[in-house]
Short mmCIF file of C-alpha atoms in Angstrom, two decimals:
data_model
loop_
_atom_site.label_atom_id
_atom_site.label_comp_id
_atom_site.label_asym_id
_atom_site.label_seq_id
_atom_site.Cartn_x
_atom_site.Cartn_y
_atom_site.Cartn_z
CA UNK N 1 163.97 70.89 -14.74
CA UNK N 2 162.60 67.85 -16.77
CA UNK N 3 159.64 68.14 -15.13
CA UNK N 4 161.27 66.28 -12.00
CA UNK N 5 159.52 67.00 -8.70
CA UNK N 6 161.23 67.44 -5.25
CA UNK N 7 160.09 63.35 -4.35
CA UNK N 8 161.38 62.44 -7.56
CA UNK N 9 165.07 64.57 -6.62
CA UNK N 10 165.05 62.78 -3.11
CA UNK N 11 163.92 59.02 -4.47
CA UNK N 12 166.79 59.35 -6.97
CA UNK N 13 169.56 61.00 -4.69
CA UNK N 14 173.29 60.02 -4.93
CA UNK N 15 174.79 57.66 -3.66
CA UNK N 16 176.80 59.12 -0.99
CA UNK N 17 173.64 60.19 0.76
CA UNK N 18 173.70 58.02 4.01
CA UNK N 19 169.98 55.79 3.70
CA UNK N 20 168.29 56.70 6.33
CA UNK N 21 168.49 60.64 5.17
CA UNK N 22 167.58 59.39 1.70
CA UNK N 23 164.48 57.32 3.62
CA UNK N 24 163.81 60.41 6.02
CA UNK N 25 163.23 63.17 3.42
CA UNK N 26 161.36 60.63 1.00
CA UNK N 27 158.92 59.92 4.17
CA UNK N 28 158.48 63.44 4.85
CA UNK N 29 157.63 64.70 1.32
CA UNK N 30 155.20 61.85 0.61
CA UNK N 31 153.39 62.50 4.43
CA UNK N 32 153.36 66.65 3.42
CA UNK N 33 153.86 67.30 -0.55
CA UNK N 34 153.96 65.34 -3.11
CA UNK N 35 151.66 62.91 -5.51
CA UNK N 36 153.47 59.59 -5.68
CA UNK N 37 152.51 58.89 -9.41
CA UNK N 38 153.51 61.95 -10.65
CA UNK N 39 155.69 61.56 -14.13
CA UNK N 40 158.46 63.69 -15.33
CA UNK N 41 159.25 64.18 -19.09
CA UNK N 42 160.33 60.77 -19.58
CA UNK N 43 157.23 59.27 -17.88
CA UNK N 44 159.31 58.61 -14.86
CA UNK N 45 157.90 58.11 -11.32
CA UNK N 46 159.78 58.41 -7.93
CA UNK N 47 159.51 54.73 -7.92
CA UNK N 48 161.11 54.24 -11.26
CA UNK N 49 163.80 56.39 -10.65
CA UNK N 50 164.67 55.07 -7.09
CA UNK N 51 164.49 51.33 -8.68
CA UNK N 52 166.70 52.33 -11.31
CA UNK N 53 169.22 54.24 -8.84
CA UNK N 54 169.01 50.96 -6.79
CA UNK N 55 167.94 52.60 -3.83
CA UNK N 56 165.70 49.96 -2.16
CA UNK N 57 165.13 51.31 1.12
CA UNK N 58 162.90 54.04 -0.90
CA UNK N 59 161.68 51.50 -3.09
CA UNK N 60 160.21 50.01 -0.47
CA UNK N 61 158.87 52.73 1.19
CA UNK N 62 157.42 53.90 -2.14
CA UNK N 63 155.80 50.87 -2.15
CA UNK N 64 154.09 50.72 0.97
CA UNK N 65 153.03 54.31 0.63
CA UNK N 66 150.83 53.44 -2.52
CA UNK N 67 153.20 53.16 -5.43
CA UNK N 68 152.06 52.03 -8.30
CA UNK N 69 154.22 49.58 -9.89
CA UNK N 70 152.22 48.48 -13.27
CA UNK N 71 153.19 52.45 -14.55
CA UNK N 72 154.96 52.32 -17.40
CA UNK N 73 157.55 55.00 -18.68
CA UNK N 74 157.54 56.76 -22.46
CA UNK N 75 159.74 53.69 -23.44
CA UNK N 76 157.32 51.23 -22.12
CA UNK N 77 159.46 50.28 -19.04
CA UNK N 78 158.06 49.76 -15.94
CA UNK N 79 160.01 50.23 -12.32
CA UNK N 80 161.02 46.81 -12.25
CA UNK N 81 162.34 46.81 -16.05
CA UNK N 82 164.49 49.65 -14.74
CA UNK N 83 165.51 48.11 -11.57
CA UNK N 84 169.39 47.62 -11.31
CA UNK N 85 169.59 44.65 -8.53
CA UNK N 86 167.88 41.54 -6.92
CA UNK N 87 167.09 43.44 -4.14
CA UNK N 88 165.51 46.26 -5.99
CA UNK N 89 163.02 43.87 -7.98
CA UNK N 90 162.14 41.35 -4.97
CA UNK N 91 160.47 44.75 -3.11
CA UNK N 92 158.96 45.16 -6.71
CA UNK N 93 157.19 41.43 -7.32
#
């Protein structure tokens, strides 16, 4: 629903998800599926959503796979705008 994709699901899991599962299916699903840019009906990315769930692990792996951290969201937010720690916006500068 909400136009979220299955990267978008994984980038923005809960928190109880040990990382390197979180990490794991993120890698797999951006090496076989899915577009990394792709926006749900808030003009969210995987990235944005991962920033926001302070998940920096995928953050960073976002990032390295291509990201693109200048996309903005509906509400004119960005990833980093989003982003709810230090550690989440140094692997966004």
């Amino acid at each position: 629903g909400n136009g979220l994709t299955a990267l978008m699901w994984a980038a923005g899991h809960s928190n109880d998800v040990p990382v390197q599962e979180g990490v794991a299916t993120v890698q797999f699903l951006i090496d076989n599926v899915e577009k990394l840019d792709q926006a749900d009906n808030r003009g969210r990315t995987a990235l944005m959503i991962a920033a926001e769930r302070n998940h920096s692990a995928i953050v960073k792996l976002l990032r390295s796979a291509g990201a693109d951290i200048s996309k903005m969201d509906k509400t004119g937010k960005t990833a980093f705008q989003l982003s709810a720690s230090t550690e989440v916006r140094n692997e966004l500068r």
